[in-house]
Each structure stands twice: as structure tokens, then as C-alpha cells.
Amino acid sequence: MDSMIIAAARALAGGDALGALDRVALRDDAPALALRGIAMAQLGDLDRAKALLKSAARAFGPREAVARARCIVAEAEIALVSRDLVWPVKALAAAGATLEAHGDRLNAAHAETLAIRRLLLIGRLDEAAALLAKRDAAALPPPLRATHELAAAGIALRRLRVGVAREAFSRAIEAARQAGIPALIREVEDAAAVLRQPAARLIARGEARPLLPDAVEALFATRALVVDACRHVVRCGETAIPLATRPILFSLLRTLAEAFPGDASREALLLRTFRARHADESHRARLRVEMGRLRAEIAPFADIAATPTGFRLTPRENRDVAVLAPPRDEPHADVLALFADGEAWSSSALAIALGTSARTVQRALEELAAAGKVEPVGRGRAQRWLTPTPGAFSTLLLLPGPLPGS
């Protein structure tokens, strides 16, 4: 490898993309194409970067397996940044295995980190944690250690282990500063800011107030009966009853919980759950049926008693009742939560991350676009969506992946 290639690689490692391009911009050999692709990716021209890396991978000969594997890892990183979640993950795993077999453990570790970040995006936390545990962060150089700890913090946050996440963020910030790469330092500090932003609203006894992530974790550790409107479950300690597929039952339960310790009137229950402004006997009969179903679902935690005006929620063992609501109640909050990272998403990637159909996501995007909350960029297969004004609150409770007790 000649001196210009080595100098360009060192410039890229330090985050100096323009310095790297100065050395290889006019060259078309395989190593130069690969370095130009990585430089263009650092500058934000992802389409050009992908084309250059594909050309580099083809230009490397059959005996240059390590160089081709590195190109595949770089392509995977670009796919992750551009939220191309259908990029072939088997190719990344094969490239990582090739790098490990040839002694390039640093790039193999980078490939693993990319796989972990993808699993994190789609909410597969157990797989991400198992893969993360295979690598000792202390043995990694500062840039890789920072991304490793950032992934660890992301997993801890999704599981609402705020103390663990805070320690991981501290280690990530320290490693990023040791690396001296401004873009990496900014990424880690922006990610750590989620700990200082409200994660939810607590509604209890007629009052509502914002909660930081550590306050949410503390709430889950109490004896209180928590009606979690972020994940649509009712939980008590480590035990949870999911109601995400029973929206009518959850709406009834939330209305009862917000009225606690009083009762919720039949009129309020019918209006909020069935949108019935003028209730007739058929509405009241349906309310009785659904209330019976809800009573059976939450029997381990509470009872529901009829009153002269409506229904009252009665927790067992004299527990308190709290409703944990998103920072803002708005339609399609789970879709908006994924835009909090500032990246542009395709509708297909959103569908993969949320575990729903592409058509459902497309309808949600159309409604959000009509409300001015997201906007499209590009056309056809290249179309991406982003939010023009990222929200100033944490969305970690709305992201894919199970919370404690789920």
C-alpha cells in the first residue's frame, strides 16, 4: 500500500474526509475507490459513497478477501445510516467472519457493532445484548469503544435501566473525546441528552406532570398499578398484562385509571371509547360487555365495580393507580418516535422497525404529512421521510422493544 493511501486512511480515521479526498480524489484503483467512498459517506453523499464502494469491491481481486470484506462493512454502515433495513445482513455477518479469520479484529468488531445497531432499531434487544457481550469494550480503540458503549446505552435505555445507560453514556463520551473526532463526540452527546428530557407524563389523581427517564424507572419499581399508555399494557412491578391488541379495553382502563379514586361516568366512557355523543341502550349494552371483558383481563391486579353513575377501578391490596402517558398525546406517536434520531426513513424501513405492514405505515405518513409533522424527500423508491422539527422530548418509551414486565 503506497504512502498516499496510508495518509488518506489515517485522515479518514481522524474524521478528516476532505484531507483524505485531497490525496485520492483523482485515483481509480481499488484502495482509492474504497477510501473515496468512505470519505463521501462522511461528507453525507451516501448515494455516491455506495456507488464508489461497490466499484471498489468489484475492483479488488479474488485474493483480496479482507479488502472486499471491509468494503461490505462500509456499505452496511451506509445502509444503516440511510435506514436501509432490508440490506442483506448475512453479507455483513460473512464479512465480519472473514475479517475475524484474517486477524482484522477491529473491523470485525465494527461489523458486530453495526449488526447490534440494526437489531436495536428493530427492537430485538435480547439478540443485540447477546452480540454485544461477545466483545470486550476495553480492548477496542477509542472510536470503536465509543460506538460499542453507545450501543450498550441504547439497549439499557430500551429496557429502562437508566443507571446502566448513564454509565455507558459516560464511557462513550470519554472514549469519543479520546478519539478526538468532532462528529463522534457530537453524536454521543446528542444521544446522551435523552436522559435530560421528559420521557412521559404521569397522570394521577387528576394531576399531570412530566417524568424524566429515571423517574419512570422508579415508578415501575413501586407497588403502584401503572396503566402504561406508551406500550398499552397494565403493569404492577415486574408483571404486565398486554392490551395493545385490545384498544377498546385499554381505552376503558385508561379512562377508569384517570378518574381514580373516583368513578368514571358512563357518558365519559362511551364518548372516549366509542365516540358516542348520544348514547342509546345498544351503546350501554356494549359498554357492559366490554367492561366484563376488561374485568376478566385485569383480575390479577384490580376489580371494576359498577356505581350509580358509572364504574370505579379498585386495585387490590390498596395500591395506588397511575397513568403513564406519552409526553404528547398525538396520533401515530410510535412512527414519530423513530424520527427523533434526525435520520430520513423509508416507509419500508419504518414498517420493519415497527413490525407492521408497509401500507399501515404509508397511511400514517400521509396523515402526519397532512398535519405538517413529516415531509417527503425524493420520489419513487428513493423517497424518504423526515420530520422538519424534531421534538424536544424523549421518545424512548415509544420505540420498538419490550420494557420491563412486557
Short mmCIF file of C-alpha atoms in Angstrom, two decimals:
data_model
loop_
_atom_site.label_atom_id
_atom_site.label_comp_id
_atom_site.label_asym_id
_atom_site.label_seq_id
_atom_site.Cartn_x
_atom_site.Cartn_y
_atom_site.Cartn_z
CA MET A 1 0.00 0.00 0.00
CA ASP A 2 1.54 3.34 -1.05
CA SER A 3 2.09 6.37 1.18
CA MET A 4 -0.85 8.38 -0.24
CA ILE A 5 -3.29 5.58 0.54
CA ILE A 6 -1.91 5.27 4.07
CA ALA A 7 -2.15 9.02 4.60
CA ALA A 8 -5.73 9.09 3.30
CA ALA A 9 -6.71 6.21 5.58
CA ARG A 10 -5.22 8.00 8.57
CA ALA A 11 -7.12 11.17 7.67
CA LEU A 12 -10.38 9.23 7.48
CA ALA A 13 -9.69 7.56 10.83
CA GLY A 14 -9.36 11.04 12.34
CA GLY A 15 -12.57 12.28 10.73
CA ASP A 16 -10.82 14.44 8.10
CA ALA A 17 -12.77 13.47 4.98
CA LEU A 18 -11.59 16.44 2.90
CA GLY A 19 -7.96 15.69 3.75
CA ALA A 20 -8.46 12.12 2.57
CA LEU A 21 -10.08 13.25 -0.69
CA ASP A 22 -7.14 15.58 -1.39
CA ARG A 23 -4.92 12.51 -1.58
CA VAL A 24 -7.07 10.06 -3.57
CA ALA A 25 -9.68 12.13 -5.46
CA LEU A 26 -8.06 11.58 -8.87
CA ARG A 27 -7.25 7.90 -8.47
CA ASP A 28 -9.38 4.96 -9.66
CA ASP A 29 -7.53 1.98 -8.21
CA ALA A 30 -9.45 -0.23 -5.78
CA PRO A 31 -7.99 1.13 -2.48
CA ALA A 32 -8.53 4.72 -3.62
CA LEU A 33 -12.14 3.98 -4.65
CA ALA A 34 -12.82 2.46 -1.23
CA LEU A 35 -11.33 5.44 0.62
CA ARG A 36 -13.20 7.90 -1.60
CA GLY A 37 -16.43 6.07 -0.84
CA ILE A 38 -15.85 6.29 2.91
CA ALA A 39 -14.94 9.96 2.59
CA MET A 40 -18.10 10.73 0.62
CA ALA A 41 -20.12 8.90 3.28
CA GLN A 42 -18.57 11.07 5.99
CA LEU A 43 -19.49 14.15 3.94
CA GLY A 44 -23.11 12.97 3.65
CA ASP A 45 -23.27 11.99 -0.05
CA LEU A 46 -24.48 8.46 0.65
CA ASP A 47 -25.56 7.58 -2.90
CA ARG A 48 -22.15 8.44 -4.32
CA ALA A 49 -20.48 6.64 -1.42
CA LYS A 50 -22.43 3.43 -2.11
CA ALA A 51 -21.52 3.53 -5.81
CA LEU A 52 -17.82 4.02 -5.04
CA LEU A 53 -17.73 1.19 -2.51
CA LYS A 54 -19.46 -1.21 -4.89
CA SER A 55 -16.89 -0.31 -7.57
CA ALA A 56 -14.08 -0.86 -5.08
CA ALA A 57 -15.43 -4.27 -4.03
CA ARG A 58 -15.54 -5.35 -7.70
CA ALA A 59 -12.05 -3.96 -8.35
CA PHE A 60 -10.40 -5.92 -5.55
CA GLY A 61 -9.19 -9.30 -6.81
CA PRO A 62 -10.30 -12.72 -5.52
CA ARG A 63 -7.23 -12.93 -3.30
CA GLU A 64 -8.08 -9.66 -1.56
CA ALA A 65 -10.86 -11.07 0.61
CA VAL A 66 -10.11 -8.78 3.54
CA ALA A 67 -10.30 -5.62 1.44
CA ARG A 68 -13.60 -6.74 -0.10
CA ALA A 69 -14.97 -7.57 3.34
CA ARG A 70 -14.06 -4.09 4.55
CA CYS A 71 -15.99 -2.61 1.61
CA ILE A 72 -19.03 -4.69 2.56
CA VAL A 73 -18.82 -3.45 6.16
CA ALA A 74 -18.62 0.15 4.90
CA GLU A 75 -21.66 -0.46 2.67
CA ALA A 76 -23.53 -1.85 5.67
CA GLU A 77 -22.75 1.25 7.69
CA ILE A 78 -24.10 3.48 4.92
CA ALA A 79 -27.22 1.31 4.72
CA LEU A 80 -27.71 1.69 8.47
CA VAL A 81 -27.31 5.48 8.37
CA SER A 82 -29.74 5.74 5.44
CA ARG A 83 -32.13 3.39 7.31
CA ASP A 84 -32.00 0.73 4.60
CA LEU A 85 -33.09 -2.10 6.88
CA VAL A 86 -33.55 -4.56 4.02
CA TRP A 87 -29.82 -4.53 3.25
CA PRO A 88 -28.60 -8.18 3.35
CA VAL A 89 -27.45 -8.76 6.93
CA LYS A 90 -25.99 -12.16 6.00
CA ALA A 91 -23.41 -10.36 3.87
CA LEU A 92 -22.38 -8.30 6.89
CA ALA A 93 -22.07 -11.41 9.07
CA ALA A 94 -19.98 -13.17 6.41
CA ALA A 95 -17.73 -10.11 6.05
CA GLY A 96 -17.26 -9.95 9.82
CA ALA A 97 -16.33 -13.63 9.92
CA THR A 98 -13.81 -13.12 7.11
CA LEU A 99 -12.19 -10.20 8.91
CA GLU A 100 -12.02 -12.15 12.18
CA ALA A 101 -10.46 -15.16 10.44
CA HIS A 102 -7.77 -12.97 8.87
CA GLY A 103 -6.88 -11.26 12.13
CA ASP A 104 -8.57 -7.91 11.45
CA ARG A 105 -10.37 -7.89 14.79
CA LEU A 106 -11.00 -4.14 14.82
CA ASN A 107 -13.06 -4.13 11.63
CA ALA A 108 -14.73 -7.38 12.72
CA ALA A 109 -15.76 -5.59 15.93
CA HIS A 110 -17.06 -2.70 13.83
CA ALA A 111 -19.17 -5.15 11.79
CA GLU A 112 -20.63 -6.56 15.02
CA THR A 113 -21.47 -3.07 16.25
CA LEU A 114 -23.34 -2.32 13.02
CA ALA A 115 -25.33 -5.54 13.44
CA ILE A 116 -26.13 -4.57 17.04
CA ARG A 117 -27.31 -1.10 16.00
CA ARG A 118 -29.61 -2.63 13.38
CA LEU A 119 -31.09 -5.04 15.92
CA LEU A 120 -31.59 -2.10 18.26
CA LEU A 121 -33.53 -0.17 15.62
CA ILE A 122 -35.99 -3.01 15.13
CA GLY A 123 -36.36 -3.73 18.86
CA ARG A 124 -34.64 -7.14 19.05
CA LEU A 125 -32.93 -6.31 22.33
CA ASP A 126 -32.03 -9.82 23.50
CA GLU A 127 -30.17 -10.60 20.27
CA ALA A 128 -28.43 -7.23 20.40
CA ALA A 129 -27.33 -7.74 24.01
CA ALA A 130 -26.02 -11.25 23.29
CA LEU A 131 -23.96 -9.97 20.37
CA LEU A 132 -22.67 -7.02 22.40
CA ALA A 133 -21.49 -9.29 25.21
CA LYS A 134 -19.18 -11.20 22.85
CA ARG A 135 -16.77 -8.26 22.57
CA ASP A 136 -14.67 -6.71 25.37
CA ALA A 137 -15.01 -2.93 25.03
CA ALA A 138 -11.78 -2.29 26.94
CA ALA A 139 -9.77 -3.96 24.15
CA LEU A 140 -11.14 -1.63 21.45
CA PRO A 141 -9.57 1.65 20.28
CA PRO A 142 -11.41 4.85 21.37
CA PRO A 143 -13.63 5.31 18.25
CA LEU A 144 -14.90 1.72 18.33
CA ARG A 145 -15.18 1.77 22.12
CA ALA A 146 -17.39 4.86 21.87
CA THR A 147 -19.80 3.19 19.40
CA HIS A 148 -19.75 -0.03 21.46
CA GLU A 149 -20.73 1.87 24.63
CA LEU A 150 -23.31 3.85 22.68
CA ALA A 151 -24.94 0.58 21.64
CA ALA A 152 -24.82 -0.63 25.26
CA ALA A 153 -26.51 2.58 26.39
CA GLY A 154 -29.21 2.17 23.73
CA ILE A 155 -30.02 -1.35 24.91
CA ALA A 156 -30.13 -0.24 28.55
CA LEU A 157 -32.41 2.68 27.69
CA ARG A 158 -34.85 0.48 25.78
CA ARG A 159 -35.00 -1.77 28.85
CA LEU A 160 -35.38 1.34 31.04
CA ARG A 161 -32.23 0.66 33.06
CA VAL A 162 -31.38 4.32 33.33
CA GLY A 163 -28.43 3.97 35.71
CA VAL A 164 -26.74 1.45 33.43
CA ALA A 165 -27.43 3.68 30.43
CA ARG A 166 -25.97 6.73 32.17
CA GLU A 167 -22.74 4.87 32.95
CA ALA A 168 -22.49 3.62 29.36
CA PHE A 169 -23.03 7.14 28.02
CA SER A 170 -20.26 8.43 30.31
CA ARG A 171 -17.85 5.81 29.00
CA ALA A 172 -18.91 6.59 25.42
CA ILE A 173 -18.31 10.32 25.87
CA GLU A 174 -14.90 9.68 27.42
CA ALA A 175 -13.92 7.36 24.55
CA ALA A 176 -15.20 9.80 21.91
CA ARG A 177 -13.15 12.62 23.42
CA GLN A 178 -10.08 10.39 23.46
CA ALA A 179 -10.69 9.69 19.76
CA GLY A 180 -10.85 13.43 19.09
CA ILE A 181 -13.43 13.09 16.28
CA PRO A 182 -15.88 16.03 16.48
CA ALA A 183 -18.72 14.23 14.68
CA LEU A 184 -18.48 11.25 17.04
CA ILE A 185 -18.39 13.48 20.12
CA ARG A 186 -21.49 15.31 18.89
CA GLU A 187 -23.32 12.04 18.15
CA VAL A 188 -22.65 10.65 21.63
CA GLU A 189 -23.55 13.88 23.41
CA ASP A 190 -26.78 14.20 21.41
CA ALA A 191 -27.70 10.61 22.27
CA ALA A 192 -26.97 11.15 25.97
CA ALA A 193 -29.28 14.19 26.02
CA VAL A 194 -32.25 11.81 26.11
CA LEU A 195 -31.62 11.36 29.85
CA ARG A 196 -32.35 15.06 30.44
CA GLN A 197 -35.61 15.15 28.50
CA PRO A 198 -39.11 14.20 29.70
CA ALA A 199 -39.90 10.62 28.73
CA ALA A 200 -43.57 10.54 29.71
CA ARG A 201 -46.37 12.26 31.62
CA LEU A 202 -47.62 10.91 34.92
CA ILE A 203 -51.38 11.29 35.35
CA ALA A 204 -52.55 10.51 38.86
CA ARG A 205 -55.43 11.79 41.00
CA GLY A 206 -56.43 14.40 38.45
CA GLU A 207 -52.96 15.91 38.00
CA ALA A 208 -50.39 15.52 35.22
CA ARG A 209 -46.66 16.19 35.35
CA PRO A 210 -43.67 15.29 33.15
CA LEU A 211 -41.31 12.48 34.15
CA LEU A 212 -37.64 12.08 33.29
CA PRO A 213 -36.47 8.55 32.34
CA ASP A 214 -35.09 7.79 35.81
CA ALA A 215 -38.43 8.81 37.36
CA VAL A 216 -40.22 6.40 35.02
CA GLU A 217 -37.86 3.61 36.12
CA ALA A 218 -38.57 4.48 39.76
CA LEU A 219 -42.32 4.39 39.10
CA PHE A 220 -42.10 0.88 37.66
CA ALA A 221 -40.27 -0.23 40.81
CA THR A 222 -43.13 0.85 43.11
CA ARG A 223 -46.23 -1.12 44.13
CA ALA A 224 -48.45 1.16 42.05
CA LEU A 225 -50.77 -0.14 39.37
CA VAL A 226 -49.45 1.57 36.24
CA VAL A 227 -51.59 1.92 33.14
CA ASP A 228 -48.85 2.35 30.54
CA ALA A 229 -50.29 4.30 27.59
CA CYS A 230 -46.90 4.27 25.85
CA ARG A 231 -46.82 0.49 25.37
CA HIS A 232 -50.53 -0.18 26.01
CA VAL A 233 -50.03 -2.52 28.92
CA VAL A 234 -51.13 -2.53 32.54
CA ARG A 235 -48.27 -3.38 34.86
CA CYS A 236 -47.63 -3.92 38.52
CA GLY A 237 -43.97 -4.41 39.43
CA GLU A 238 -42.41 -6.90 37.02
CA THR A 239 -45.76 -8.33 35.90
CA ALA A 240 -47.59 -6.87 32.91
CA ILE A 241 -50.77 -7.62 31.00
CA PRO A 242 -50.54 -6.50 27.34
CA LEU A 243 -53.57 -4.79 25.83
CA ALA A 244 -52.02 -3.46 22.63
CA THR A 245 -54.32 -5.68 20.55
CA ARG A 246 -57.38 -4.74 22.64
CA PRO A 247 -57.67 -0.96 22.06
CA ILE A 248 -61.24 -0.74 23.37
CA LEU A 249 -60.33 -2.43 26.63
CA PHE A 250 -57.26 -0.24 27.05
CA SER A 251 -59.26 2.94 26.40
CA LEU A 252 -61.78 1.91 29.06
CA LEU A 253 -58.99 1.09 31.51
CA ARG A 254 -57.19 4.39 30.94
CA THR A 255 -60.41 6.35 31.48
CA LEU A 256 -61.05 4.48 34.74
CA ALA A 257 -57.46 4.99 35.88
CA GLU A 258 -57.51 8.73 35.17
CA ALA A 259 -60.73 9.05 37.20
CA PHE A 260 -59.27 7.10 40.18
CA PRO A 261 -60.04 7.22 43.12
CA GLY A 262 -63.41 8.39 41.87
CA ASP A 263 -65.57 6.73 39.27
CA ALA A 264 -65.83 7.39 35.56
CA SER A 265 -69.27 8.22 34.27
CA ARG A 266 -70.91 6.07 31.64
CA GLU A 267 -71.15 9.10 29.39
CA ALA A 268 -67.40 9.74 29.62
CA LEU A 269 -66.59 6.08 28.96
CA LEU A 270 -68.91 5.90 25.94
CA LEU A 271 -67.62 9.16 24.48
CA ARG A 272 -63.95 8.36 24.87
CA THR A 273 -64.10 4.71 23.84
CA PHE A 274 -66.92 4.53 21.29
CA ARG A 275 -67.16 8.22 20.27
CA ALA A 276 -70.83 8.02 21.22
CA ARG A 277 -72.08 11.54 21.98
CA HIS A 278 -75.70 10.45 22.20
CA ALA A 279 -75.71 7.02 23.81
CA ASP A 280 -78.64 4.67 23.42
CA GLU A 281 -79.37 1.29 25.00
CA SER A 282 -77.21 -0.56 22.46
CA HIS A 283 -74.21 1.54 23.47
CA ARG A 284 -74.85 0.85 27.15
CA ALA A 285 -75.17 -2.86 26.47
CA ARG A 286 -71.89 -2.88 24.59
CA LEU A 287 -70.25 -0.95 27.43
CA ARG A 288 -71.36 -3.62 29.90
CA VAL A 289 -70.00 -6.40 27.69
CA GLU A 290 -66.61 -4.72 27.18
CA MET A 291 -66.37 -3.84 30.86
CA GLY A 292 -66.90 -7.51 31.70
CA ARG A 293 -64.09 -8.46 29.36
CA LEU A 294 -61.82 -5.85 30.92
CA ARG A 295 -62.68 -7.06 34.42
CA ALA A 296 -61.58 -10.58 33.44
CA GLU A 297 -58.32 -9.34 31.86
CA ILE A 298 -57.12 -7.31 34.84
CA ALA A 299 -58.45 -9.61 37.57
CA PRO A 300 -54.95 -10.29 38.99
CA PHE A 301 -54.42 -6.57 39.60
CA ALA A 302 -57.79 -4.93 40.24
CA ASP A 303 -61.55 -5.18 40.20
CA ILE A 304 -64.08 -2.96 38.46
CA ALA A 305 -67.21 -2.07 40.38
CA ALA A 306 -70.39 -0.54 38.99
CA THR A 307 -71.58 2.70 40.61
CA PRO A 308 -74.85 4.64 40.21
CA THR A 309 -73.22 6.91 37.61
CA GLY A 310 -70.57 4.70 36.04
CA PHE A 311 -67.70 2.39 37.01
CA ARG A 312 -64.85 2.56 39.50
CA LEU A 313 -61.42 0.89 39.35
CA THR A 314 -60.49 -0.81 42.65
CA PRO A 315 -56.86 -2.02 42.84
CA ARG A 316 -56.04 -4.99 45.00
CA GLU A 317 -54.01 -4.52 48.21
CA ASN A 318 -54.93 -0.81 48.30
CA ARG A 319 -52.42 0.02 45.59
CA ASP A 320 -52.19 3.47 44.07
CA VAL A 321 -53.05 3.97 40.39
CA ALA A 322 -51.06 5.98 37.84
CA VAL A 323 -51.36 6.53 34.11
CA LEU A 324 -48.09 6.78 32.19
CA ALA A 325 -48.85 8.74 29.02
CA PRO A 326 -46.56 9.86 26.17
CA PRO A 327 -45.09 13.37 26.50
CA ARG A 328 -47.68 14.44 23.95
CA ASP A 329 -50.83 12.53 23.07
CA GLU A 330 -50.95 12.55 19.28
CA PRO A 331 -51.80 10.10 16.50
CA HIS A 332 -49.03 7.81 15.25
CA ALA A 333 -46.66 8.72 18.08
CA ASP A 334 -44.75 5.46 17.56
CA VAL A 335 -43.92 6.49 13.99
CA LEU A 336 -42.80 9.95 15.11
CA ALA A 337 -40.62 8.37 17.80
CA LEU A 338 -38.40 6.77 15.17
CA PHE A 339 -37.78 10.17 13.56
CA ALA A 340 -36.27 11.53 16.79
CA ASP A 341 -32.78 10.45 15.66
CA GLY A 342 -32.92 13.04 12.87
CA GLU A 343 -32.43 10.49 10.09
CA ALA A 344 -34.58 10.11 6.97
CA TRP A 345 -36.59 6.88 6.88
CA SER A 346 -38.26 5.00 4.06
CA SER A 347 -41.76 3.66 4.63
CA SER A 348 -40.49 0.08 4.24
CA ALA A 349 -37.82 0.61 6.92
CA LEU A 350 -40.42 2.08 9.28
CA ALA A 351 -42.62 -0.96 8.71
CA ILE A 352 -39.73 -3.32 9.55
CA ALA A 353 -38.83 -1.37 12.69
CA LEU A 354 -42.43 -1.21 13.93
CA GLY A 355 -43.33 -4.75 12.92
CA THR A 356 -46.36 -3.68 10.92
CA SER A 357 -47.41 -3.56 7.26
CA ALA A 358 -45.97 -1.06 4.81
CA ARG A 359 -49.50 0.08 3.90
CA THR A 360 -50.30 0.87 7.54
CA VAL A 361 -47.13 2.94 7.79
CA GLN A 362 -47.88 4.68 4.50
CA ARG A 363 -51.32 5.73 5.75
CA ALA A 364 -49.78 7.04 8.95
CA LEU A 365 -47.17 9.02 6.99
CA GLU A 366 -49.86 10.54 4.78
CA GLU A 367 -51.81 11.70 7.84
CA LEU A 368 -48.68 13.07 9.51
CA ALA A 369 -47.66 14.84 6.30
CA ALA A 370 -51.11 16.44 6.05
CA ALA A 371 -50.63 17.72 9.60
CA GLY A 372 -47.17 19.10 8.72
CA LYS A 373 -45.33 16.76 11.11
CA VAL A 374 -43.30 14.87 8.47
CA GLU A 375 -42.28 15.67 4.93
CA PRO A 376 -41.15 13.52 2.00
CA VAL A 377 -37.77 13.81 0.30
CA GLY A 378 -37.19 12.30 -3.15
CA ARG A 379 -39.54 10.24 -5.29
CA GLY A 380 -40.33 6.60 -6.02
CA ARG A 381 -38.08 4.00 -4.42
CA ALA A 382 -35.67 6.72 -3.30
CA GLN A 383 -38.34 8.56 -1.30
CA ARG A 384 -37.53 9.13 2.35
CA TRP A 385 -39.43 10.81 5.16
CA LEU A 386 -38.19 13.06 7.91
CA THR A 387 -39.59 15.42 10.50
CA PRO A 388 -38.91 19.14 9.92
CA THR A 389 -38.78 19.99 13.62
CA PRO A 390 -37.52 17.21 15.93
CA GLY A 391 -39.40 17.15 19.23
CA ALA A 392 -37.67 18.31 22.41
CA PHE A 393 -38.69 15.28 24.44
CA SER A 394 -37.53 11.72 24.90
CA THR A 395 -39.32 9.06 22.87
CA LEU A 396 -37.62 6.02 24.34
CA LEU A 397 -40.86 4.59 25.76
CA LEU A 398 -42.42 4.62 22.28
CA LEU A 399 -39.58 2.86 20.46
CA PRO A 400 -39.77 -0.81 19.41
CA GLY A 401 -38.71 -3.35 22.02
CA PRO A 402 -40.07 -4.64 25.32
CA LEU A 403 -39.86 -2.73 28.56
CA PRO A 404 -39.58 -4.46 31.97
CA GLY A 405 -42.53 -6.79 32.51
CA SER A 406 -43.73 -6.63 28.91
#
